[in-house]
Coordinates of C-alpha atoms in Angstrom, one line a residue:
X982 CA 3.3 -29.1 30.9
X983 CA 5.3 -27.1 28.4
X984 CA 8.3 -24.2 29.0
X985 CA 6.3 -21.4 27.9
X986 CA 5.8 -18.3 29.9
X987 CA 3.9 -15.5 28.1
X988 CA 3.4 -11.8 29.1
X989 CA 0.3 -9.6 28.8
X990 CA 1.3 -6.6 26.1
X991 CA 0.7 -3.2 28.2
X992 CA -3.1 -2.5 28.4
X993 CA -4.3 -0.7 25.3
X994 CA -8.0 1.0 24.9
X995 CA -10.4 -2.1 24.2
X996 CA -12.0 -1.9 20.5
X997 CA -15.2 -0.6 19.8
X998 CA -17.6 -1.9 16.8
X999 CA -20.6 0.9 16.6
X1000 CA -23.2 -0.6 14.5
X1001 CA -25.3 2.3 13.0
X1002 CA -29.2 1.9 12.6
X1003 CA -30.1 0.9 8.4
X1004 CA -32.7 2.9 7.2
X1005 CA -35.5 0.9 5.5
X1006 CA -37.1 3.3 3.2
X1007 CA -36.4 1.6 -0.2
X1008 CA -38.8 3.1 -2.5
X1009 CA -38.2 6.2 -4.7
X1010 CA -40.1 7.4 -7.4
X1011 CA -39.7 6.2 -10.8
X1012 CA -38.9 3.0 -10.4
X1013 CA -42.0 1.6 -12.4
X1014 CA -42.1 4.0 -15.0
X1015 CA -43.4 2.7 -18.5
X1016 CA -40.3 3.8 -20.2
X1017 CA -38.2 1.5 -18.8
X1018 CA -39.8 -2.4 -19.7
X1019 CA -39.4 -5.6 -17.2
X1020 CA -36.8 -6.9 -19.5
X1021 CA -34.3 -4.1 -18.8
X1022 CA -34.9 -3.4 -15.4
X1023 CA -33.8 -7.0 -15.1
X1024 CA -31.1 -6.4 -17.2
X1025 CA -30.0 -4.2 -14.6
X1026 CA -30.6 -6.2 -11.5
X1027 CA -28.1 -8.5 -13.4
X1028 CA -25.3 -6.1 -13.3
X1029 CA -25.2 -5.6 -9.6
X1030 CA -23.4 -7.2 -6.9
X1031 CA -24.3 -6.0 -3.6
X1032 CA -23.7 -7.1 0.5
X1033 CA -25.7 -7.1 3.5
X1034 CA -25.6 -7.9 7.1
X1035 CA -26.5 -10.4 8.3
X1036 CA -25.9 -14.5 9.1
X1037 CA -29.4 -15.6 7.5
X1038 CA -31.5 -14.0 4.6
X1039 CA -32.7 -10.7 5.5
X1040 CA -35.9 -8.2 4.1
X1041 CA -33.0 -5.9 2.6
X1042 CA -31.4 -8.6 0.4
X1043 CA -34.6 -10.3 -0.5
X1044 CA -36.1 -7.0 -1.0
X1045 CA -33.0 -6.4 -3.3
X1046 CA -33.5 -10.0 -5.3
X1047 CA -37.2 -9.5 -5.9
X1048 CA -37.9 -5.9 -6.8
X1049 CA -34.6 -5.3 -7.9
X1050 CA -33.5 -8.3 -9.8
X1051 CA -30.3 -8.1 -8.4
X1052 CA -28.3 -11.0 -9.3
X1053 CA -25.1 -11.1 -7.9
X1054 CA -24.1 -11.1 -3.9
X1055 CA -20.7 -10.9 -2.1
X1056 CA -20.5 -12.4 1.4
X1057 CA -18.4 -11.2 3.9
X1058 CA -17.5 -12.0 6.8
X1059 CA -20.3 -10.8 8.5
X1060 CA -22.4 -13.2 6.9
X1061 CA -20.0 -16.3 7.6
X1062 CA -20.2 -18.0 11.7
X1063 CA -19.9 -21.7 10.6
X1064 CA -19.9 -24.3 7.1
X1065 CA -23.7 -25.4 8.1
X1066 CA -24.8 -21.8 8.5
X1067 CA -23.4 -20.8 5.0
X1068 CA -24.6 -23.7 3.3
X1069 CA -28.1 -22.7 4.5
X1070 CA -27.9 -19.2 3.9
X1071 CA -26.5 -19.4 -0.2
X1072 CA -29.1 -22.3 -0.6
X1073 CA -32.1 -20.0 0.9
X1074 CA -31.0 -16.9 -1.3
X1075 CA -30.9 -19.2 -4.6
X1076 CA -34.7 -20.3 -3.7
X1077 CA -35.3 -17.2 -3.4
X1078 CA -33.8 -16.5 -7.1
X1079 CA -35.8 -18.9 -8.5
X1080 CA -38.7 -18.4 -7.2
X1081 CA -38.3 -14.5 -8.2
X1082 CA -38.3 -16.0 -12.2
X1083 CA -34.3 -15.5 -12.8
X1084 CA -33.2 -17.5 -15.6
X1085 CA -30.1 -18.3 -14.3
X1086 CA -28.3 -18.6 -10.2
X1087 CA -27.3 -15.9 -8.0
X1088 CA -23.4 -15.0 -8.2
X1089 CA -22.6 -16.0 -4.8
X1090 CA -19.0 -14.5 -4.2
X1091 CA -16.2 -14.6 -2.0
X1092 CA -13.0 -12.7 -1.8
X1093 CA -11.0 -16.1 -0.8
X1094 CA -7.6 -15.2 -1.8
X1095 CA -6.1 -17.6 1.2
X1096 CA -3.3 -16.7 3.4
X1097 CA -4.1 -12.6 4.9
X1098 CA -7.5 -12.9 3.0
X1099 CA -9.1 -15.5 3.9
X1100 CA -13.0 -15.2 4.9
X1101 CA -14.6 -18.7 4.9
X1102 CA -11.0 -20.7 5.8
X1103 CA -9.7 -20.0 9.2
X1104 CA -8.9 -23.9 9.9
X1105 CA -11.7 -24.4 11.9
X1106 CA -15.1 -24.4 9.6
X1107 CA -12.2 -24.6 6.4
X1108 CA -8.9 -25.1 5.7
X1109 CA -6.6 -21.9 6.0
X1110 CA -4.1 -22.2 2.4
X1111 CA -1.1 -20.5 2.2
X1112 CA -1.3 -16.8 0.5
X1113 CA -0.2 -15.5 -2.8
X1114 CA 3.3 -14.6 -1.9
X1115 CA 3.7 -17.2 0.3
X1116 CA 2.5 -19.4 -3.0
X1117 CA 5.0 -17.5 -5.1
X1118 CA 8.0 -18.5 -2.5
X1119 CA 7.6 -22.3 -3.4
X1120 CA 8.2 -21.5 -7.3
X1121 CA 5.8 -24.3 -8.3
X1122 CA 2.4 -22.9 -10.1
X1123 CA 1.4 -26.7 -9.9
X1124 CA 1.3 -26.1 -6.3
X1125 CA -0.9 -22.9 -6.9
X1126 CA -3.2 -24.9 -9.1
X1127 CA -3.6 -27.5 -6.1
X1128 CA -4.4 -25.3 -3.7
X1129 CA -6.7 -23.3 -5.8
X1130 CA -8.6 -26.2 -6.9
X1131 CA -8.5 -27.7 -2.8
X1132 CA -10.0 -24.0 -2.3
X1133 CA -12.9 -23.9 -4.9
X1134 CA -14.2 -27.5 -3.8
X1135 CA -14.7 -26.1 -0.2
X1136 CA -16.0 -23.1 -1.3
X1137 CA -18.3 -25.0 -3.5
X1138 CA -19.6 -27.3 -0.7
X1139 CA -21.0 -24.4 1.0
X1140 CA -22.7 -23.0 -1.9
X1141 CA -20.4 -20.6 -3.1
X1142 CA -19.9 -20.2 -6.8
X1143 CA -17.5 -17.3 -7.2
X1144 CA -13.8 -16.3 -5.9
X1145 CA -12.6 -12.6 -6.2
X1146 CA -8.6 -14.5 -7.0
X1147 CA -6.4 -14.3 -8.3
X1148 CA -4.4 -10.8 -7.7
X1149 CA -2.1 -10.2 -10.8
X1150 CA -0.9 -7.2 -9.3
X1151 CA 3.2 -6.7 -9.4
X1152 CA 5.5 -5.6 -6.3
X1153 CA 6.4 -2.6 -7.3
X1154 CA 10.3 -1.8 -6.5
X1155 CA 10.8 -1.4 -3.4
X1156 CA 7.6 -2.9 -2.2
X1157 CA 3.4 -1.4 -2.6
X1158 CA 2.4 -1.5 1.2
X1159 CA -1.0 -1.5 -0.5
X1160 CA -1.3 -4.8 -2.1
X1161 CA 1.9 -6.7 0.3
X1162 CA 1.6 -10.4 0.1
X1163 CA -1.4 -10.1 -1.5
X1164 CA 0.4 -10.8 -4.7
X1165 CA 2.7 -13.6 -6.1
X1166 CA 5.8 -10.8 -6.5
X1167 CA 7.6 -8.9 -8.0
X1168 CA 8.6 -10.3 -11.5
X1169 CA 5.7 -10.0 -13.9
X1170 CA 6.6 -13.3 -15.7
X1171 CA 5.8 -14.8 -12.4
X1172 CA 3.0 -13.1 -11.4
X1173 CA 1.2 -14.5 -14.5
X1174 CA 2.5 -18.0 -14.0
X1175 CA 1.0 -18.1 -10.9
X1176 CA -1.9 -15.9 -11.6
X1177 CA -2.8 -18.2 -14.7
X1178 CA -2.3 -21.6 -12.4
X1179 CA -4.7 -20.3 -9.4
X1180 CA -7.6 -19.0 -11.9
X1181 CA -6.9 -22.6 -13.6
X1182 CA -7.1 -24.7 -10.4
X1183 CA -10.4 -22.6 -9.5
X1184 CA -12.3 -23.3 -12.5
X1185 CA -10.9 -26.9 -12.4
X1186 CA -12.5 -26.7 -8.6
X1187 CA -16.1 -25.9 -10.0
X1188 CA -15.8 -22.1 -8.9
X1189 CA -15.3 -19.2 -11.2
X1190 CA -13.0 -16.8 -10.9
X1191 CA -12.2 -12.7 -11.0
X1192 CA -8.5 -12.0 -11.7
X1193 CA -8.1 -8.4 -10.1
X1194 CA -6.8 -5.4 -10.4
X1195 CA -6.6 -4.3 -13.4
X1196 CA -4.1 -2.8 -14.6
X1197 CA -2.7 -3.1 -11.7
X1198 CA -2.3 -0.9 -8.3
X1199 CA -0.1 1.4 -10.0
X1200 CA 2.0 4.6 -8.1
X1201 CA 1.0 8.0 -9.8
X1202 CA 3.5 8.4 -12.1
X1203 CA 3.1 4.9 -13.6
X1204 CA -0.7 6.0 -14.1
X1205 CA 0.3 8.9 -16.1
X1206 CA 2.9 6.4 -18.2
X1207 CA -0.3 4.0 -18.7
X1208 CA -2.7 6.5 -19.9
X1209 CA -0.5 9.1 -22.1
X1210 CA 1.9 6.3 -23.8
X1211 CA 1.3 5.1 -27.3
X1212 CA -1.0 1.6 -27.7
X1213 CA 2.6 0.2 -28.1
X1214 CA 3.6 1.2 -25.4
X1215 CA 1.4 0.3 -23.2
X1216 CA 1.7 -3.5 -23.8
X1217 CA 5.2 -3.3 -22.2
X1218 CA 4.1 -1.7 -19.1
X1219 CA 4.9 -4.4 -16.5
X1220 CA 1.8 -4.7 -15.0
X1221 CA -0.1 -5.4 -17.7
X1222 CA 2.4 -8.8 -18.4
X1223 CA 0.5 -11.0 -15.8
X1224 CA -3.3 -9.9 -17.5
X1225 CA -1.7 -10.4 -20.9
X1226 CA -1.0 -14.2 -20.2
X1227 CA -3.8 -14.8 -18.2
X1228 CA -6.5 -13.2 -21.0
X1229 CA -4.8 -15.6 -23.4
X1230 CA -5.1 -18.5 -20.9
X1231 CA -8.4 -17.5 -20.8
X1232 CA -10.6 -15.2 -17.9
X1233 CA -13.8 -15.8 -16.2
X1234 CA -14.0 -11.8 -15.1
X1235 CA -11.8 -9.5 -14.3
X1236 CA -12.1 -6.8 -11.5
X1237 CA -10.9 -3.6 -12.1
X1238 CA -8.0 -1.2 -10.2
X1239 CA -10.1 2.1 -8.2
X1240 CA -6.1 3.6 -10.7
X1241 CA -8.4 4.1 -13.4
X1242 CA -10.4 6.6 -12.0
X1243 CA -9.1 10.2 -12.4
X1244 CA -9.5 10.8 -8.2
X1245 CA -8.6 14.2 -6.6
X1246 CA -6.9 15.5 -9.5
X1247 CA -7.8 18.7 -11.2
X1248 CA -8.8 17.3 -14.1
X1249 CA -11.3 14.9 -12.2
X1250 CA -14.7 15.2 -12.6
X1251 CA -17.7 12.4 -14.0
X1252 CA -16.7 13.3 -17.7
X1253 CA -12.7 12.8 -17.0
X1254 CA -13.4 9.8 -14.9
X1255 CA -15.5 8.2 -18.1
X1256 CA -13.0 9.0 -20.7
X1257 CA -10.1 7.4 -18.6
X1258 CA -11.6 4.1 -17.7
X1259 CA -13.0 3.8 -21.1
X1260 CA -9.5 4.1 -22.6
X1261 CA -8.8 1.5 -20.1
X1262 CA -11.2 -0.8 -20.7
X1263 CA -12.2 -0.2 -24.4
X1264 CA -8.7 0.5 -25.6
X1265 CA -5.9 -1.2 -23.4
X1266 CA -8.2 -4.4 -21.9
X1267 CA -10.5 -5.2 -25.2
X1268 CA -8.8 -4.0 -28.1
X1269 CA -5.0 -4.0 -27.6
X1270 CA -5.3 -7.7 -24.7
X1271 CA -8.2 -9.6 -26.5
X1272 CA -10.5 -9.6 -23.4
X1273 CA -14.1 -10.0 -24.0
X1274 CA -15.7 -11.1 -20.8
X1275 CA -17.1 -9.6 -17.7
X1276 CA -15.8 -6.7 -16.0
X1277 CA -16.4 -5.6 -12.5
X1278 CA -15.8 -2.4 -10.5
X1279 CA -16.5 -1.4 -7.2
X1280 CA -18.4 1.9 -7.1
X1281 CA -17.9 2.8 -3.4
X1282 CA -14.5 2.7 -4.2
X1283 CA -14.6 5.8 -6.7
X1284 CA -13.1 8.9 -5.5
X1285 CA -16.4 10.3 -6.3
X1286 CA -18.1 8.1 -3.9
X1287 CA -15.8 7.9 -1.2
X1288 CA -15.8 11.7 -0.7
X1289 CA -19.5 11.8 -0.5
X1290 CA -21.9 8.6 -0.2
X1291 CA -24.7 10.3 -1.9
X1292 CA -22.9 10.6 -5.1
X1293 CA -22.8 6.6 -5.2
X1294 CA -25.6 6.7 -7.9
X1295 CA -23.3 8.8 -10.0
X1296 CA -20.8 6.7 -9.8
X1297 CA -22.9 3.9 -10.9
X1298 CA -23.6 5.7 -14.0
X1299 CA -20.3 6.6 -14.9
X1300 CA -19.0 3.0 -14.7
X1301 CA -21.4 1.5 -16.6
X1302 CA -20.8 4.3 -19.2
X1303 CA -16.9 3.8 -18.9
X1304 CA -17.6 0.0 -20.0
X1305 CA -18.1 -2.0 -16.6
X1306 CA -20.5 -5.2 -16.6
X1307 CA -20.9 -5.9 -13.0
X1308 CA -21.1 -2.8 -10.6
X1309 CA -20.6 -3.4 -6.7
X1310 CA -22.2 -1.1 -4.4
X1311 CA -20.5 -1.7 -0.6
X1312 CA -23.2 0.2 1.1
X1313 CA -26.2 0.6 3.6
X1314 CA -29.3 -0.8 1.8
X1315 CA -30.9 3.0 0.9
X1316 CA -27.3 3.6 -0.3
X1317 CA -27.5 0.6 -2.6
X1318 CA -31.1 1.4 -4.1
X1319 CA -30.1 5.1 -4.7
X1320 CA -27.6 3.7 -7.0
X1321 CA -29.4 1.2 -8.9
X1322 CA -32.4 4.1 -9.4
X1323 CA -29.5 6.3 -10.5
X1324 CA -29.2 3.6 -13.3
X1325 CA -32.7 3.5 -14.0
X1326 CA -32.9 7.5 -14.6
X1327 CA -30.1 7.8 -16.7
X1328 CA -32.0 4.9 -19.0
X1329 CA -34.9 7.3 -19.2
X1330 CA -32.5 10.3 -19.6
X1331 CA -30.7 8.6 -22.6
X1332 CA -27.2 9.3 -20.6
X1333 CA -27.2 5.2 -20.8
X1334 CA -27.8 3.8 -23.7
X1335 CA -29.7 0.8 -23.7
X1336 CA -27.3 -0.9 -26.1
X1337 CA -24.6 -0.9 -23.4
X1338 CA -26.8 -2.2 -20.9
X1339 CA -28.0 -5.0 -23.5
X1340 CA -24.3 -5.4 -23.9
X1341 CA -23.2 -6.4 -20.2
X1342 CA -26.1 -8.6 -19.8
X1343 CA -24.9 -10.6 -22.6
X1344 CA -21.6 -11.1 -21.0
X1345 CA -22.7 -11.7 -17.7
X1346 CA -25.4 -14.4 -19.0
X1347 CA -22.6 -16.2 -21.0
X1348 CA -20.3 -16.4 -17.9
X1349 CA -23.1 -17.6 -16.0
X1350 CA -24.3 -20.3 -18.6
X1351 CA -21.1 -21.8 -18.6
X1352 CA -21.1 -22.1 -14.6
X1353 CA -24.5 -22.1 -13.2
X1354 CA -27.7 -24.4 -13.4
X1355 CA -30.5 -24.6 -11.4
X1356 CA -30.3 -28.4 -10.6
X1357 CA -26.5 -27.6 -8.9
X1358 CA -27.7 -24.5 -7.3
X1359 CA -30.2 -25.4 -5.9
X1360 CA -29.2 -28.9 -4.7
X1361 CA -28.9 -28.6 -0.8
X1362 CA -24.5 -27.8 -0.3
X1363 CA -23.2 -30.9 2.0
X1364 CA -21.0 -28.7 4.5
X1365 CA -21.1 -32.3 6.2
X1366 CA -18.1 -32.6 2.8
X1367 CA -15.9 -30.4 4.6
X1368 CA -14.3 -32.1 7.5
X1369 CA -13.2 -34.5 5.0
X1370 CA -12.5 -32.5 2.3
X1371 CA -10.5 -30.3 5.3
X1372 CA -8.4 -33.6 6.2
X1373 CA -7.8 -34.2 2.6
X1374 CA -6.8 -30.9 1.6
X1375 CA -4.0 -30.9 5.1
X1376 CA -1.3 -32.6 3.0
X1377 CA -1.8 -30.3 0.2
X1378 CA -1.2 -27.5 2.8
X1379 CA 0.9 -27.8 5.1
X1380 CA 3.7 -29.3 2.0
X1381 CA 3.0 -25.9 0.7
X1382 CA 3.8 -23.7 3.4
X1383 CA 7.2 -25.5 3.8
X1384 CA 8.1 -25.3 0.5
X1385 CA 7.3 -21.6 1.1
X1386 CA 9.2 -20.2 4.2
X1387 CA 12.2 -18.3 3.3
X1388 CA 15.3 -18.0 5.2
X1389 CA 16.8 -14.8 3.2
X1390 CA 20.4 -15.1 5.0
X1391 CA 21.7 -16.2 8.2
X1392 CA 24.9 -15.2 8.1
X1393 CA 26.4 -16.0 11.4
X1394 CA 24.4 -19.7 11.4
X1395 CA 22.2 -19.1 13.8
X1396 CA 19.9 -22.2 12.6
X1397 CA 19.3 -24.4 13.7
X1398 CA 19.1 -22.4 16.8
X1399 CA 19.6 -25.8 19.0
X1400 CA 22.9 -25.7 17.8
X1401 CA 23.6 -22.5 19.6
X1402 CA 22.0 -22.7 22.9
X1403 CA 21.4 -25.8 25.7
X1404 CA 18.2 -27.1 26.9
X1405 CA 18.7 -25.0 30.5
X1406 CA 19.2 -21.9 27.8
X1407 CA 15.8 -19.1 28.0
X1408 CA 14.8 -17.9 24.4
X1409 CA 12.8 -14.9 24.2
X1410 CA 10.3 -14.6 21.9
X1411 CA 9.2 -11.0 21.1
X1412 CA 6.4 -10.2 19.1
X1413 CA 4.0 -7.2 18.2
X1414 CA 0.7 -6.6 19.2
X1415 CA -1.8 -6.9 15.7
X1416 CA -5.3 -8.2 14.8
X1417 CA -5.8 -12.0 14.8
X1418 CA -6.5 -12.9 11.6
X1419 CA -9.7 -14.4 12.5
X1420 CA -12.0 -13.2 15.3
X1421 CA -15.4 -14.7 16.4
X1422 CA -17.9 -12.0 17.2
X1423 CA -18.3 -11.4 21.2
X1424 CA -14.9 -13.2 22.1
X1425 CA -12.0 -11.7 23.2
X1426 CA -9.1 -11.5 20.6
X1427 CA -6.4 -14.2 21.1
X1428 CA -2.7 -12.9 20.6
X1429 CA -1.9 -14.6 16.9
X1430 CA 1.8 -15.4 18.1
X1431 CA 0.6 -17.9 21.0
X1432 CA 0.3 -20.1 18.8
X1433 CA 4.4 -19.1 17.3
X1434 CA 5.4 -19.4 21.5
X1435 CA 3.4 -23.0 21.8
X1436 CA 5.5 -23.8 19.1
X1437 CA 8.6 -23.1 20.2
X1438 CA 7.9 -24.7 23.1
X1439 CA 7.1 -27.7 22.1
X1440 CA 11.2 -28.0 20.3
X1441 CA 12.8 -26.1 23.8
X1442 CA 11.8 -26.3 27.4
X1443 CA 12.4 -22.6 28.2
X1444 CA 10.2 -19.9 26.0
X1445 CA 9.4 -16.8 27.2
X1446 CA 6.6 -15.3 25.2
X1447 CA 6.9 -11.2 25.6
X1448 CA 4.7 -8.8 22.9
X1449 CA 5.4 -5.4 22.6
X1450 CA 3.9 -2.5 21.5
X1451 CA 4.3 0.3 18.9
X1452 CA 5.6 2.2 22.6
X1453 CA 8.4 -0.2 22.0
X1454 CA 10.3 -1.8 24.7
X1455 CA 9.9 -1.6 28.4
X1456 CA 12.4 -2.0 31.2
X1457 CA 10.7 -5.5 31.8
X1458 CA 11.8 -6.5 27.7
X1459 CA 15.2 -5.0 28.7
X1460 CA 15.7 -8.0 31.5
X1461 CA 14.3 -10.5 29.9
X1462 CA 17.1 -9.6 26.7
X1463 CA 20.1 -9.4 29.0
X1464 CA 18.3 -12.4 31.4
X1465 CA 17.9 -15.1 27.9
X1466 CA 20.7 -16.8 25.7
X1467 CA 18.6 -16.0 22.5
X1468 CA 16.0 -13.8 20.9
X1469 CA 13.5 -14.2 18.2
X1470 CA 12.3 -10.7 17.2
X1471 CA 8.9 -10.8 15.0
X1472 CA 8.0 -8.0 12.1
X1473 CA 4.1 -7.5 10.7
X1474 CA 4.1 -4.8 8.1
X1475 CA 6.8 -3.0 9.7
X1476 CA 7.4 -0.5 6.6
X1477 CA 3.3 0.8 6.8
X1478 CA 3.0 4.0 8.6
X1479 CA 1.2 2.6 11.5
X1480 CA 4.0 0.4 12.3
X1481 CA 7.3 2.2 11.4
X1482 CA 8.3 1.6 15.3
X1483 CA 8.8 -1.8 15.0
X1484 CA 11.8 -1.3 12.7
X1485 CA 13.0 1.1 15.8
X1486 CA 12.4 -1.5 18.3
X1487 CA 14.4 -3.8 16.1
X1488 CA 16.9 -1.9 16.0
X1489 CA 16.8 -1.3 20.1
X1490 CA 16.7 -5.1 20.7
X1491 CA 20.1 -5.9 18.4
X1492 CA 21.7 -3.1 20.0
X1493 CA 21.0 -5.0 23.5
X1494 CA 21.8 -8.0 22.1
X1495 CA 25.2 -7.6 22.0
X1496 CA 26.9 -11.0 20.9
X1497 CA 23.7 -13.0 21.8
X1498 CA 22.1 -14.6 19.0
X1499 CA 19.2 -13.0 17.5
X1500 CA 16.9 -14.5 14.9
X1501 CA 14.3 -11.8 12.5
X1502 CA 11.1 -13.0 11.4
X1503 CA 8.8 -11.2 9.0
X1504 CA 5.4 -12.7 9.5
X1505 CA 4.0 -11.3 6.2
X1506 CA 5.4 -7.8 4.4
X1507 CA 9.0 -9.2 3.9
X1508 CA 10.4 -6.2 3.3
X1509 CA 10.4 -5.3 7.0
X1510 CA 14.0 -5.8 7.1
X1511 CA 14.8 -6.7 4.1
X1512 CA 17.4 -4.5 3.2
X1513 CA 18.8 -3.8 6.7
X1514 CA 22.1 -6.4 7.1
X1515 CA 23.0 -5.7 10.5
X1516 CA 20.1 -8.2 10.9
X1517 CA 21.9 -11.2 10.1
X1518 CA 19.3 -14.2 10.3
X1519 CA 15.9 -12.9 8.5
X1520 CA 13.1 -15.2 7.8
X1521 CA 10.3 -14.5 6.0
X1522 CA 6.5 -16.8 6.4
X1523 CA 4.5 -14.0 4.2
X1524 CA 1.7 -14.7 6.9
X1525 CA 1.0 -15.1 10.6
X1526 CA -1.3 -18.2 10.1
X1527 CA -1.2 -20.6 12.4
X1528 CA 0.7 -23.2 10.1
X1529 CA 2.8 -21.1 8.8
X1530 CA 4.2 -20.1 12.7
X1531 CA 4.1 -24.0 12.8
X1532 CA 6.1 -24.5 10.1
X1533 CA 8.5 -21.4 11.1
X1534 CA 9.1 -22.9 14.4
X1535 CA 10.4 -26.2 12.8
X1536 CA 12.6 -24.5 10.7
X1537 CA 14.2 -22.3 13.5
X1538 CA 14.9 -25.5 15.7
X1539 CA 15.9 -27.0 12.2
X1540 CA 13.2 -30.0 12.1
X1541 CA 12.7 -28.7 8.6
X1542 CA 14.5 -27.4 5.8
X1543 CA 13.4 -23.8 4.3
X1544 CA 12.7 -24.3 0.5
X1545 CA 11.1 -21.0 0.0
X1546 CA 13.2 -18.6 -2.4
X1547 CA 12.2 -14.9 -2.0
X1548 CA 9.7 -13.7 -4.5
X1549 CA 11.1 -9.8 -4.6
X1550 CA 14.4 -8.5 -4.5
X1551 CA 16.7 -5.8 -3.7
X1552 CA 18.2 -4.3 -6.5
X1553 CA 21.8 -4.6 -6.5
X1554 CA 21.8 -7.0 -3.8
X1555 CA 24.0 -10.4 -3.4
X1556 CA 22.7 -13.7 -4.6
X1557 CA 20.3 -14.9 -1.6
X1558 CA 21.2 -17.8 0.2
X1559 CA 19.2 -21.0 1.3
X1560 CA 19.4 -22.9 4.2
X1561 CA 21.2 -26.2 4.1
X1562 CA 19.1 -28.9 4.1
X1563 CA 18.6 -30.9 7.7
X1564 CA 16.8 -34.3 8.5
X1565 CA 13.7 -33.8 10.4
X1566 CA 13.5 -35.5 13.4
X1567 CA 9.9 -36.1 13.1
X1568 CA 7.1 -34.6 11.2
X1569 CA 5.7 -31.4 11.9
X1570 CA 2.1 -32.9 11.8
X1571 CA 3.3 -35.2 14.6
X1572 CA 4.6 -31.7 17.0
X1573 CA 2.1 -29.2 16.1

């Protein structure tokens, strides 16, 4: 039995998920007005993307396809249980679309960025691959291509034909907690190279891609710079460099950032929203960057809809007028219906010109013609291929994880830790309480850092794992710190407002350690303790997936070389030192 002792974290209130009653009143007046011909109704449907709740086809989503001709569906965690179920769901959806007379199959998309955003891949139903920043740390676009191609093959095996990735946002100076590890790094050129490689990998695996979030996740000052600058200046914005590179390489579709809308400013309003967005889409993206493909916009993320769900219809119309081609509506069926009906009314009142609808429809059809056909869509997806694919992709995934883990600094040469302690010594693992990456409905949450504790215990006989909460350390923690010979302290997104107590806790533990070895490990955002050099040994994993944590344990005890290079930097910081190579005692696959 492993020498791992796990202490339960202080009891917290249980999470409750309130599930509301969804109304089924969909029929609104004017739907069959003779002023809108059937072709135009179908064109509008191809411009809409919706979500739905359920592991199988529901009456609501069937109605959206048959009555409103909706041609695009985004799968979420609420639609996914296992590979066989997802494959059955996607095929049933495609059969409904074909029976409804669709010229091309449904676009069935998913947000499979990998890493912290991994809707399908959880290591059981599909491979969990490293995310964007982890890939950026490998400094190998070839690995990004391989990971993306493998991702696409697993998605295609269950009937998913579109992936909302890669993320082309650039981390701003000092970090951007909104994007964080979903980005490849803070160097626009690096982000561009990796984004192009990932997009090409998805295409090579047979799945379309949607680069996001144009024109980047901008701060308020950067937004003003983009909207007020001259055309020649706009192209020099760091946020646009990855998109310019990706457009030149060829993009299937582009997801627009919510930053293009005016929000709650004094200049806000429907007309101003359309004017600003039209500038970004028409002038910057299409004319200056030369993009001629599909643009995608989440109407429910527009400020006007966020503040009032009754105005989703107004948001959808504004987005179309601004030049968006596919409009996502992430609400219940009643709100989705209101959004579509608002487009019909805008066409009747000529608030939206039919030429705008025809242009968007043509772009969507050109895209679907390139990727989709009924023969492939109706061929039964083969989820039984997934176990074989996962076995093939295991090596690719592990190699990327091993090449991504980064030792930012190790000033006292605490790594390998085995050189500083003896087998009888106890080592304390302190980890924060966080949400698990993947949680099955109806099952209690599992501490994701239990995996790290077990991996450490395979390498050292006496590991004590004691989670800490936002309230900091208790007297029990203090006693354990004094008792143990070394401490491994984990932080997770410590710069976010709801997690800043982690930095205070780290400082308190550092004081208690005195001369004891203390290894600090950031398991998501690398900025947690990056600028505080009193934490002399600092590792970054970029995510807390099981394989990332297993790799970290191997590095801590000298069985793996930390080959990763930090993909973000601090101005004025000295050159970052990499851990010396340590010959592995045995392969990671043999011990995890």
